[in-house]
Amino acid sequence: MKQPLVKIKGIYKDYQLPKKFLFQKAPVFRALHGINLELHHGTSFGIVGESGCGKSTLARIVMALDEPTSGTVFFDGQDLFNMPAAKLKHLRRNFQMVFQDPYGSLNPRKNILGIVAEPLDTLKEKLSFAQKKERVAKILTEVGLNATDTDKFPHEFSGGQRQRIAIARALITRPSLIVADESVSALDVSVQAQVLNLMMDLQEKYNLTYMFISHDLSVVEYVTDQVAVIYMGKIVEQGTTKTLFHGPLHPYTQTLLRAVPDVNPLNKKQKNKPVIPLFKKTDMSCPFIDRCHKATKTCVDNAPELLGNDGHLVACFNAE
Amino acid sequence: MALLQVQDLCVTLNTAHGPQEVISHINFSMEAGDKMGIVGESGCGKSITALALMSLLPRDSQTRGKIILEGRDILKLNSNKICSIRGNRIGMIFQEPMTALNPVKQIGAQVSESIYLHLKLTRKQTLERVSELMDKVGLPVSKFGLNLYPHQLSGGQRQRVMIAMAIACNPEILIADEPTTALDVTVQEQILDLIRDLADSSGMALIIISHDLGVIAQTAENVMVMYTGQSVEMGSTMDVFQNMSHPYTYGLFSAIPHVGSSVQLDRKRLNSIPGQVPELHLRPRGCNFADRCSRALKICKDKEPMATRVADHHQVWCYHPLTCEDKK
Ligand SMILES: Nc1ncnc2c1ncn2[C@@H]1O[C@H](COP(=O)(O)OP(=O)(O)OP(=O)(O)O)[C@@H](O)[C@H]1O
Ligand SMILES: Nc1ncnc2c1ncn2[C@@H]1O[C@H](COP(=O)(O)OP(=O)(O)OP(=O)(O)O)[C@@H](O)[C@H]1O
Ligand code: SF4
Ligand code: SF4
Ligand SMILES: [Mg+2]
Ligand SMILES: [Mg+2]
């Protein structure tokens, strides 16, 4: 098989929390806990999990915006956290991020030309103003905006249009990887559909690789080929989108999928029952033990490893 | 007599482009125990409708029409009388729990305040009522106590506190404005179950507002679909969601990816509705959806459509509604 575009290897991320007492050792919060993933050319990888599980932390590390505590990321075989700063700067043109908030992520004082052209500064070759303007105009039409929009400011656009601007900015350096962190979450469904269609068209056209983060499971099912479910900084299940959505094995994945309200009022699906924790959680336990309806004694003293075959991996002793 | 009748409700607000009618000719009625959903995209007027029912609109707004609660038009009441209805007879859970709760006040004090205000209870009785309420919303005092501050609670727990405050005086109507939008799906499921159970066990009428069609499908028996401040389709959730007639409702449904899409052989492109919602001051003369509608007729651009009946209690505001054949 071809070398993956992105190889995420053994990522741990600890955050230092503020000290409560002057001479105390600063407490540490472990946001990511040994993450391994491979993203292949031209495919979409979905990351799902509840708020605070570490999705954005992982995204920032893949984008080399933040350093892991240990582990590393290989982009096209090159170790992002073990290379000279100048080289990383030039490599950045190949991976770009689209953020969640179509209002907050665009500088309100810059015009569209300034916003979209910004990543061009990381390129080796220096472009003239006219060249920049031409590149921006071209990319704007590609994302469905007008070439003449370059002089406008973000507030003159609707939410969906702003997200198109953010996508245009991400695409202008012709990257191979786009990390989309909740990029469509703030949009209305009719606008969301426009932006998702655009993202899928662009993927086909440029063989883009997406890392697609969303809390909306139906959107993730729709756009991705592979998916990983994260719970408290650990991958608990991973596989092709099809197998994972149709035969989820981990109790947490099953809980998540059951919780999505169906748009068909006739479909009263089996609901999650409240779980009364039977076992006391320790540092050794499976992280899901206090919310799991399948927990047994084994899960108290051991945390399950992520295992499986045919690419469907699950971290649970009682998976079925 | 209906518990609540909303007749021809119109609300005009002062905007950057001058006074604009943001709610136009809304009509619905509810009996005790009814569960009604209001669904539509951002800015369509869901929250303003709720705020009108609570008499909480900005001072410089104008409201026309009638809001008849048990035979009395609350738009005609003086502010004292309105205060005794708000919170007491109609309770509301707001869209953003963090802004609706007081960040520097303990949760126990916030819940008891809403009781003090309306029920004339002694201190001891108030405490008993608070503890009863906290049990009901799943934050038993024995486990959580009453002296936590909002920031010490999770999003779901904060929403539970809000619910406790909203139902403190046993209101006849509970309005829940996007009660779960900021929450994870698993927490959303718990909160929706709680709201549904409270409504079922007390006979409270429920108005649930959401942009999420799934949330409405699973909680409301009747639904009103709104677009640019107007109702475009209304009826039982079963009828409207299974047999939608308005091109906008149909557009909404075909724009959402369905769970199960990954097994389909060819993943079709999502059907997006072309264009965007017109700004308030740029709404067309006829049907507000006309510029985006593939079924538009000539008349659509000239004259606003009136309500037509699709089935018993199923109405649509459209000159050229979809039929069963159209949806195949
Ligand atoms: N700079 C920081 N210092 C300390 N803790 C942090 C920091 N950034 C994130 N965290 C914590 O790390 C955890 C993971 O955060 P992250 O933002 O990755 O979550 P997320 O999965 O993206 O959540 P959401 O869905 O809410 O965006 C959270 O518990 C968060 O509080
Ligand atoms: N205080 C205000 N002054 C002027 N215009 C307002 C005010 N509040 C709301 N509006 C406008 O009234 C319209 C309806 O707003 P409303 O808050 O009811 O929308 P909504 O359906 O609740 O949307 P969302 O899903 O985003 O909460 C919008 O066009 C909004 O811009
Ligand atoms: S390992 Fe045990 S506690 Fe953890 S998810 Fe599996 S059954 Fe539940
Ligand atoms: S009235 Fe006309 S323009 Fe409006 S939704 Fe119906 S067909 Fe479309
Ligand atoms: Mg995040
Ligand atoms: Mg609202």
XYZ file of C-alpha atoms and ligand atoms in Angstrom:
728
model
C 0.000 0.000 0.000
C 1.050 3.563 -0.633
C 2.565 5.496 2.210
C -0.142 7.369 4.142
C -0.272 11.117 3.686
C -0.466 11.601 7.443
C 0.768 9.207 10.068
C -0.137 10.112 13.634
C 2.062 8.128 15.967
C 1.643 7.628 19.690
C 0.413 11.133 20.455
C 0.110 12.137 24.100
C -0.832 15.650 25.098
C -0.680 16.889 28.661
C -1.898 20.324 29.665
C -0.496 21.961 32.786
C -3.346 23.226 34.874
C -2.928 26.263 37.137
C -1.528 25.500 40.573
C -3.888 25.757 43.496
C -1.063 26.271 46.008
C 2.230 27.978 45.516
C 4.520 25.016 46.227
C 2.323 22.368 44.739
C 3.441 20.548 41.636
C 1.283 21.870 38.796
C -1.491 19.366 38.130
C -1.552 17.839 34.680
C -4.530 17.067 32.493
C -3.991 14.384 29.883
C -6.021 15.468 26.860
C -4.722 12.819 24.445
C -3.697 9.357 25.351
C -1.679 7.474 22.748
C -3.412 8.299 19.475
C -2.368 6.381 16.342
C -3.990 7.087 12.997
C -3.213 7.002 9.299
C -4.860 9.281 6.755
C -4.618 8.178 3.138
C -4.499 10.305 -0.001
C -7.865 11.406 -1.294
C -9.893 9.987 1.582
C -11.838 11.560 4.430
C -11.216 10.595 8.001
C -13.887 11.463 10.558
C -13.212 12.166 14.238
C -16.198 12.022 16.565
C -16.667 12.180 20.300
C -18.250 14.372 22.920
C -17.242 17.877 23.869
C -13.840 17.963 25.553
C -12.698 14.520 24.392
C -9.693 15.997 22.595
C -10.767 16.424 18.962
C -9.515 19.997 18.528
C -6.349 19.217 20.467
C -5.601 16.471 17.956
C -6.430 18.778 15.050
C -4.038 21.447 16.305
C -1.243 18.899 16.658
C -1.801 17.522 13.146
C -1.583 21.112 11.904
C 1.639 21.607 13.899
C 0.016 24.521 15.708
C 0.684 22.812 19.016
C 3.351 20.326 20.114
C 2.520 16.900 21.479
C 3.942 15.926 24.880
C 5.181 12.765 23.224
C 4.670 11.021 19.913
C 4.802 12.692 16.545
C 3.112 13.302 13.208
C 4.591 12.369 9.842
C 3.363 14.368 6.901
C 4.303 12.673 3.647
C 6.936 10.763 5.585
C 8.460 13.863 7.199
C 8.473 14.279 10.964
C 6.689 17.586 11.661
C 8.152 17.953 15.126
C 11.692 17.181 14.148
C 12.576 19.602 11.388
C 13.974 23.129 11.148
C 11.410 25.893 11.641
C 12.004 27.283 8.157
C 11.290 23.926 6.575
C 8.089 23.517 8.598
C 7.001 26.965 7.496
C 7.269 25.965 3.864
C 5.644 22.618 4.461
C 2.611 24.383 5.917
C 1.340 25.253 2.463
C 0.421 21.569 2.160
C -1.927 21.406 5.124
C -4.547 23.951 6.047
C -7.364 24.214 8.524
C -10.984 25.367 8.298
C -12.371 26.377 11.656
C -15.824 26.189 13.151
C -16.891 29.737 13.575
C -17.623 31.529 10.297
C -17.854 34.797 12.248
C -14.873 34.617 14.563
C -12.286 33.031 12.314
C -12.080 35.817 9.732
C -10.353 39.068 10.655
C -13.143 41.684 10.427
C -10.734 44.495 9.534
C -9.156 42.786 6.543
C -10.820 42.644 3.176
C -11.389 39.342 1.423
C -8.271 39.738 -0.684
C -6.135 40.161 2.438
C -7.782 37.248 4.226
C -7.647 34.741 1.399
C -4.145 35.712 0.228
C -2.602 35.428 3.687
C -1.368 31.808 3.407
C 0.441 32.721 0.167
C 3.098 34.385 2.323
C 4.322 30.946 3.359
C 5.235 30.137 -0.223
C 8.877 30.167 -1.282
C 8.287 32.233 -4.385
C 7.226 35.815 -3.717
C 4.138 36.855 -5.612
C 3.381 40.327 -6.887
C 0.164 42.034 -5.831
C -1.337 41.420 -9.254
C -0.434 37.722 -9.103
C -1.975 37.424 -5.652
C -5.127 39.128 -6.748
C -5.429 36.808 -9.719
C -4.959 33.695 -7.565
C -7.559 34.947 -5.065
C -10.085 35.788 -7.774
C -9.685 32.322 -9.252
C -10.141 30.494 -5.977
C -13.158 32.633 -5.044
C -14.997 31.562 -8.184
C -14.084 27.970 -7.446
C -15.827 28.076 -4.083
C -18.867 29.722 -5.617
C -18.199 33.373 -4.778
C -17.602 36.238 -7.172
C -14.134 37.182 -8.355
C -15.132 40.772 -7.640
C -15.752 40.059 -3.947
C -12.074 40.718 -3.155
C -12.668 44.256 -1.880
C -15.514 43.369 0.448
C -15.253 42.732 4.176
C -16.410 39.654 6.124
C -19.505 41.350 7.604
C -20.899 41.764 4.092
C -21.294 38.007 3.749
C -23.710 35.440 5.140
C -22.579 32.559 7.360
C -22.353 30.107 4.489
C -20.466 32.578 2.322
C -17.992 33.248 5.127
C -17.367 29.536 5.407
C -16.692 29.511 1.658
C -14.177 32.307 2.228
C -12.504 30.206 4.922
C -12.360 27.274 2.508
C -10.934 29.504 -0.219
C -8.205 30.656 2.148
C -7.412 27.065 3.078
C -7.231 26.015 -0.581
C -5.189 28.857 -2.007
C -1.815 27.207 -1.433
C -3.112 24.012 -3.106
C -2.730 21.867 0.022
C -3.173 18.115 0.034
C -4.660 17.962 3.548
C -7.555 19.982 4.938
C -8.422 19.692 8.603
C -12.027 20.753 9.090
C -12.807 21.289 12.780
C -16.597 21.585 13.110
C -16.540 23.542 9.851
C -20.243 23.230 9.119
C -21.610 23.024 12.671
C -22.678 26.643 12.916
C -24.480 26.628 9.585
C -28.153 26.118 8.840
C -28.935 22.818 7.177
C -29.634 24.281 3.736
C -26.340 26.186 3.819
C -24.535 23.238 5.368
C -25.610 21.152 2.380
C -24.109 23.716 -0.004
C -20.797 23.751 1.859
C -20.620 19.936 2.172
C -21.329 19.562 -1.540
C -18.586 22.068 -2.281
C -16.109 20.247 -0.043
C -16.872 16.936 -1.739
C -16.568 18.424 -5.236
C -13.207 19.984 -4.370
C -12.020 16.695 -2.919
C -12.778 14.913 -6.157
C -11.185 17.625 -8.249
C -7.925 17.933 -6.300
C -7.689 14.534 -4.627
C -7.830 16.289 -1.250
C -7.479 14.445 2.027
C -9.826 15.553 4.790
C -9.651 15.178 8.516
C -13.241 15.936 9.354
C -14.188 16.711 12.940
C -17.819 17.002 13.871
C -20.198 16.241 16.665
C -22.934 15.626 14.088
C -22.872 11.902 13.438
C -25.068 11.976 10.339
C -22.763 14.524 8.686
C -19.723 12.401 9.528
C -21.399 9.312 8.152
C -22.214 11.193 4.981
C -18.774 12.623 4.187
C -16.155 10.228 5.557
C -14.629 6.910 4.524
C -12.992 6.085 7.849
C -13.891 7.181 11.320
C -12.424 7.117 14.826
C -14.453 7.553 18.002
C -12.579 9.294 20.804
C -13.544 9.053 24.449
C -11.562 10.986 27.047
C -8.493 11.304 24.860
C -8.409 7.690 23.658
C -9.631 6.065 20.477
C -12.229 3.539 21.584
C -13.335 2.394 18.138
C -12.090 2.847 14.611
C -12.983 1.452 11.225
C -14.550 2.156 7.889
C -17.514 4.465 8.201
C -19.811 1.784 6.880
C -18.831 -0.935 9.369
C -18.677 1.418 12.293
C -22.069 2.988 11.702
C -23.783 -0.285 10.927
C -22.100 -2.593 13.353
C -20.758 -0.449 16.170
C -18.959 -2.680 18.681
C -17.988 -0.344 21.482
C -20.680 0.419 24.077
C -19.870 4.135 23.779
C -20.307 4.154 20.001
C -23.565 2.273 20.426
C -24.729 4.836 22.981
C -23.828 7.716 20.658
C -25.672 6.293 17.670
C -28.765 5.469 19.696
C -28.863 9.033 21.029
C -29.218 10.676 17.591
C -32.865 11.697 17.233
C -34.388 10.266 14.071
C -36.167 12.662 11.715
C -38.816 10.042 11.082
C -41.392 10.436 13.854
C -42.435 6.802 13.352
C -38.968 5.596 14.176
C -39.059 5.340 17.929
C -35.785 3.562 18.235
C -34.485 1.754 21.232
C -33.347 4.405 23.657
C -30.398 4.520 25.974
C -31.365 3.597 29.477
C -29.682 5.426 32.322
C -26.654 3.475 33.539
C -26.140 2.858 37.222
C -22.409 2.358 37.631
C -21.719 -0.992 39.292
C -17.982 -0.590 39.713
C -15.748 2.050 41.140
C -13.534 3.715 38.556
C -9.807 3.754 39.280
C -6.809 5.075 37.353
C -6.412 1.573 35.934
C -10.007 1.123 34.785
C -11.532 1.342 31.363
C -12.337 5.072 30.991
C -15.945 4.305 30.045
C -16.655 2.063 33.042
C -18.860 4.561 34.894
C -21.189 4.966 31.903
C -21.083 1.440 30.531
C -23.957 -0.999 30.713
C -21.714 -3.930 29.842
C -19.009 -3.375 32.445
C -17.692 -6.454 34.229
C -15.057 -6.997 36.904
C -12.295 -7.271 34.304
C -12.880 -3.652 33.344
C -12.054 -2.363 36.829
C -8.348 -3.113 36.980
C -7.452 -3.050 33.309
C -7.969 -0.618 30.485
C -8.702 -2.437 27.224
C -6.357 -2.028 24.258
C -7.482 -1.011 20.807
C -7.565 -4.339 18.947
C -9.271 -5.956 16.010
C -8.950 -7.184 12.490
C -9.861 -6.064 8.994
C -9.260 -2.522 10.106
C -12.156 -2.503 12.569
C -10.556 -1.814 15.924
C -12.258 -1.583 19.282
C -11.056 -1.033 22.854
C -13.440 -3.074 24.964
C -13.292 -6.414 26.761
C -16.939 -7.153 26.140
C -17.392 -5.817 22.644
C -20.002 -7.427 20.438
C -61.944 26.443 25.303
C -58.339 26.114 24.186
C -55.618 26.705 26.759
C -53.713 29.012 24.440
C -54.806 30.674 21.237
C -52.443 32.746 19.187
C -54.305 34.767 16.589
C -52.723 36.747 13.818
C -49.657 37.539 15.850
C -47.363 40.100 14.221
C -44.239 41.596 15.773
C -42.355 44.598 14.459
C -38.855 45.299 15.748
C -36.503 48.189 15.218
C -33.597 47.009 13.134
C -30.641 48.644 11.421
C -32.937 49.038 8.405
C -35.754 50.638 10.343
C -38.836 48.924 11.756
C -39.305 45.476 10.261
C -42.067 42.954 10.757
C -40.154 39.901 11.986
C -43.228 37.781 12.808
C -46.223 37.897 10.482
C -49.691 36.482 11.049
C -48.869 33.513 13.252
C -51.881 31.422 14.258
C -52.035 28.326 16.427
C -53.875 26.965 19.383
C -53.008 24.472 22.101
C -54.825 22.357 24.656
C -53.413 21.188 27.967
C -50.887 18.414 27.387
C -50.230 19.308 23.731
C -46.672 19.205 22.501
C -45.970 21.600 19.684
C -42.710 22.072 17.825
C -41.490 25.163 16.009
C -38.797 24.441 13.458
C -36.916 26.597 10.975
C -33.517 28.009 10.208
C -31.624 30.712 12.047
C -33.399 34.076 12.096
C -36.809 32.774 10.986
C -38.470 34.103 14.141
C -38.689 31.131 16.493
C -37.282 32.921 19.542
C -39.230 36.102 18.867
C -42.447 34.049 18.811
C -41.490 32.580 22.196
C -40.559 35.972 23.628
C -43.898 37.394 22.461
C -45.708 34.673 24.431
C -43.611 35.579 27.468
C -44.178 39.332 26.942
C -40.425 39.738 26.931
C -39.995 41.597 23.649
C -37.835 44.728 23.502
C -39.638 47.855 24.692
C -39.586 49.567 21.316
C -41.273 46.643 19.580
C -44.866 46.566 18.393
C -47.100 43.551 18.724
C -50.416 43.058 16.966
C -52.919 40.224 17.127
C -54.047 38.227 20.146
C -52.443 35.847 22.594
C -55.354 34.373 24.490
C -54.453 32.414 27.588
C -57.529 30.751 29.070
C -59.852 33.312 27.575
C -57.809 36.414 28.384
C -55.784 38.330 25.826
C -52.445 38.831 27.550
C -51.434 41.539 25.103
C -54.104 43.714 26.736
C -52.932 43.188 30.314
C -50.988 45.744 32.334
C -47.421 44.988 33.334
C -48.303 43.810 36.866
C -50.684 41.202 35.558
C -48.198 40.113 32.929
C -45.579 39.549 35.610
C -47.897 37.183 37.405
C -48.369 35.168 34.213
C -44.752 35.065 33.172
C -42.977 32.343 35.089
C -46.150 31.446 36.917
C -48.443 30.283 34.121
C -45.908 30.159 31.271
C -42.373 28.993 32.002
C -39.474 29.214 29.614
C -36.140 27.505 29.135
C -33.829 29.807 27.226
C -31.527 29.145 24.320
C -28.322 29.884 26.227
C -28.319 28.543 29.785
C -25.109 30.370 30.656
C -26.543 33.782 29.891
C -29.915 33.051 31.455
C -28.437 31.912 34.768
C -26.818 34.388 37.116
C -23.128 33.408 37.226
C -22.474 34.770 40.715
C -25.471 33.265 42.449
C -25.738 29.768 43.878
C -28.148 27.514 42.057
C -30.341 26.917 45.119
C -30.903 30.651 45.498
C -31.750 31.021 41.807
C -34.349 28.275 41.907
C -35.936 29.501 45.144
C -36.084 33.039 43.790
C -38.464 32.005 41.043
C -40.686 30.384 43.678
C -40.591 33.355 46.057
C -41.659 35.618 43.258
C -44.926 33.866 42.558
C -45.949 31.463 45.290
C -46.390 32.927 48.728
C -44.479 30.288 50.658
C -42.601 30.284 53.949
C -38.873 29.745 53.978
C -39.298 26.138 54.988
C -41.917 25.441 52.352
C -39.724 27.071 49.730
C -36.805 24.835 50.662
C -39.027 21.792 50.439
C -40.259 22.857 47.027
C -36.716 23.483 45.807
C -35.603 20.074 46.919
C -38.638 18.479 45.263
C -37.810 20.303 42.019
C -34.153 19.344 42.090
C -35.187 15.692 42.496
C -37.476 16.019 39.512
C -34.788 17.370 37.224
C -32.245 14.797 38.343
C -30.014 16.967 40.528
C -31.001 15.623 43.964
C -30.001 17.953 46.793
C -28.592 14.996 48.733
C -26.005 14.547 45.981
C -25.431 17.997 44.518
C -26.364 20.391 47.299
C -27.713 23.839 46.579
C -24.660 26.007 46.898
C -22.917 25.262 43.621
C -22.398 28.064 41.130
C -23.378 27.664 37.442
C -19.739 27.416 36.276
C -19.275 24.391 38.514
C -21.914 22.488 36.569
C -21.742 20.794 33.185
C -23.827 22.111 30.301
C -26.450 19.435 30.824
C -26.646 20.118 34.561
C -27.045 23.849 33.933
C -29.906 23.096 31.578
C -31.475 20.987 34.365
C -31.282 23.970 36.726
C -32.989 26.087 34.077
C -35.728 23.492 33.771
C -36.199 23.453 37.548
C -36.641 27.243 37.482
C -39.024 27.105 34.538
C -41.331 24.533 36.156
C -41.009 25.893 39.704
C -44.558 27.253 39.786
C -46.207 24.411 37.859
C -46.817 26.465 34.725
C -49.542 25.379 32.323
C -47.247 26.008 29.387
C -43.544 25.321 29.130
C -41.572 26.896 26.290
C -38.216 25.280 25.548
C -36.156 27.380 23.110
C -33.375 25.204 21.646
C -32.952 23.497 25.028
C -30.288 21.081 23.789
C -28.481 22.889 20.992
C -25.266 23.346 22.961
C -25.214 19.808 24.330
C -23.684 16.482 23.303
C -26.130 13.997 21.791
C -26.106 11.704 24.804
C -26.884 14.607 27.141
C -29.445 15.931 24.660
C -31.245 12.604 24.823
C -31.455 12.818 28.641
C -32.700 16.414 28.645
C -35.353 15.748 25.992
C -36.532 12.686 27.939
C -36.754 14.815 31.064
C -38.761 17.560 29.365
C -41.111 15.019 27.777
C -41.642 13.147 31.042
C -42.343 16.367 32.946
C -44.894 17.399 30.346
C -46.538 13.963 30.300
C -46.737 13.624 34.075
C -48.079 17.114 34.782
C -50.270 17.741 31.752
C -48.217 20.827 30.962
C -48.439 22.009 27.368
C -45.032 22.106 25.710
C -43.713 24.371 22.975
C -40.372 23.080 21.803
C -38.266 25.191 19.484
C -35.420 23.734 17.492
C -33.668 23.932 14.155
C -33.056 20.173 14.451
C -35.724 18.204 12.609
C -34.821 15.073 14.589
C -35.400 16.769 17.931
C -38.831 17.949 16.786
C -39.722 14.563 15.274
C -39.026 12.835 18.557
C -40.672 15.315 20.957
C -43.528 17.170 19.294
C -46.923 15.897 18.177
C -47.671 18.984 16.116
C -45.279 21.194 14.288
C -45.098 24.616 12.695
C -42.422 25.172 10.058
C -41.335 28.816 9.885
C -39.575 30.777 7.159
C -38.821 34.528 7.322
C -41.223 35.143 10.194
C -44.163 33.266 8.715
C -45.594 29.822 9.138
C -45.273 27.949 5.851
C -46.570 24.555 6.897
C -48.353 23.308 9.979
C -49.945 20.088 11.129
C -49.319 16.899 13.028
C -45.626 16.019 13.034
C -46.541 12.755 11.352
C -48.288 14.515 8.454
C -45.787 17.308 8.002
C -42.675 15.147 8.282
C -44.001 12.163 6.325
C -46.099 13.994 3.780
C -44.535 17.426 3.509
C -46.190 19.769 1.042
C -44.287 23.033 1.165
C -41.236 23.254 -1.100
C -39.234 24.726 1.791
C -40.074 21.883 4.165
C -39.146 19.459 1.405
C -35.913 21.383 0.830
C -34.980 21.171 4.497
C -35.480 17.419 4.552
C -33.473 16.762 1.435
C -30.624 18.948 2.706
C -29.865 16.837 5.773
C -27.653 13.798 5.533
C -29.525 10.824 6.946
C -28.087 8.299 9.303
C -27.624 5.254 7.091
C -26.185 7.219 4.150
C -22.948 5.204 4.164
C -24.658 2.016 2.986
C -26.155 3.633 -0.064
C -24.211 2.570 -3.127
C -23.792 5.963 -4.646
C -23.779 8.746 -2.132
C -25.882 11.322 -3.805
C -25.069 14.960 -3.475
C -27.157 16.641 -0.840
C -29.986 18.692 -2.211
C -29.201 22.184 -1.160
C -31.761 24.932 -1.387
C -30.328 27.463 -3.851
C -29.667 31.007 -2.712
C -30.111 32.234 0.806
C -32.737 33.556 3.176
C -33.555 37.143 2.128
C -32.716 39.817 4.650
C -35.680 41.287 6.456
C -35.722 44.520 4.483
C -35.266 42.709 1.168
C -38.145 40.267 1.409
C -40.053 39.982 -1.876
C -43.619 41.140 -2.271
C -45.238 37.749 -2.857
C -44.162 34.448 -1.363
C -40.952 34.976 0.642
C -39.552 31.717 -0.703
C -40.198 32.554 -4.367
C -36.598 33.476 -5.290
C -35.360 30.077 -4.127
C -38.273 27.915 -5.188
C -38.127 25.627 -8.212
C -41.933 25.318 -8.254
C -42.662 29.035 -8.309
C -45.522 30.170 -10.509
C -46.153 33.645 -11.794
C -48.623 34.443 -9.051
C -46.061 33.526 -6.359
C -44.092 36.709 -6.963
C -47.141 38.957 -6.831
C -49.233 37.872 -3.923
C -48.568 36.199 -0.599
C -50.072 32.716 -0.477
C -52.895 32.001 1.966
C -53.288 28.856 4.000
C -54.709 25.858 2.178
C -55.760 22.572 3.710
C -53.806 19.444 2.800
C -55.551 17.149 5.261
C -57.354 17.542 8.572
C -55.223 19.925 10.639
C -52.503 19.967 7.976
C -52.115 23.371 6.342
C -49.670 24.786 3.852
C -49.068 28.357 2.699
C -48.223 27.757 -0.943
C -49.748 28.085 -4.415
C -48.074 25.013 -5.794
C -47.553 22.509 -2.968
C -45.897 19.149 -3.574
C -48.071 16.121 -4.149
C -47.136 12.501 -3.549
C -46.035 12.111 -7.181
C -43.669 15.079 -6.916
C -41.721 13.445 -4.144
C -41.003 10.184 -5.924
N -4.741 25.119 26.745
C -5.363 24.222 27.539
N -5.047 24.122 28.850
C -5.655 23.205 29.638
N -6.580 22.341 29.219
C -6.945 22.386 27.930
C -6.363 23.330 27.016
N -6.938 23.143 25.807
C -7.826 22.150 25.943
N -7.838 21.686 27.217
C -8.656 20.581 27.720
O -8.387 19.446 26.947
C -9.576 18.714 26.686
C -9.766 18.521 25.199
O -10.081 19.773 24.601
P -10.473 19.918 23.071
O -10.642 21.346 22.787
O -9.493 19.146 22.264
O -11.881 19.181 23.040
P -12.868 18.939 21.817
O -13.005 17.448 21.689
O -12.416 19.693 20.627
O -14.226 19.532 22.376
P -15.371 20.392 21.640
O -16.238 19.367 20.960
O -16.080 21.026 22.789
O -14.711 21.340 20.693
C -10.695 19.485 27.352
O -11.010 18.862 28.573
C -10.125 20.850 27.561
O -10.686 21.444 28.726
N -33.624 42.755 19.484
C -33.758 42.684 18.158
N -33.754 43.806 17.424
C -33.889 43.764 16.087
N -34.040 42.643 15.383
C -34.040 41.475 16.060
C -33.903 41.434 17.474
N -33.939 40.140 17.869
C -34.103 39.416 16.751
N -34.173 40.215 15.656
C -34.384 39.762 14.277
O -35.629 39.096 14.227
C -35.574 37.957 13.387
C -36.030 36.727 14.128
O -35.094 36.414 15.157
P -35.216 35.181 16.132
O -34.267 35.401 17.249
O -36.641 34.942 16.473
O -34.705 33.984 15.212
P -34.627 32.427 15.579
O -35.562 31.732 14.653
O -34.806 32.216 17.026
O -33.141 32.081 15.120
P -32.015 31.166 15.825
O -32.266 29.768 15.315
O -30.737 31.713 15.261
O -32.146 31.292 17.297
C -34.136 37.890 12.877
O -34.084 38.420 11.600
C -33.354 38.747 13.848
O -32.266 39.340 13.192
S -14.054 -2.514 28.600
Fe -15.712 -2.913 30.029
S -16.232 -0.871 30.860
Fe -14.977 -0.555 29.058
S -16.452 -0.270 27.425
Fe -15.933 -2.436 27.427
S -17.441 -3.411 28.758
Fe -17.563 -1.226 29.110
S -46.014 29.838 -3.084
Fe -44.906 29.558 -4.993
S -42.853 30.344 -4.582
Fe -43.863 30.067 -2.630
S -43.228 28.032 -1.979
Fe -45.168 27.771 -3.037
S -44.619 27.363 -5.157
Fe -42.797 28.161 -4.171
Mg -13.241 21.350 19.538
Mg -33.557 31.575 18.557
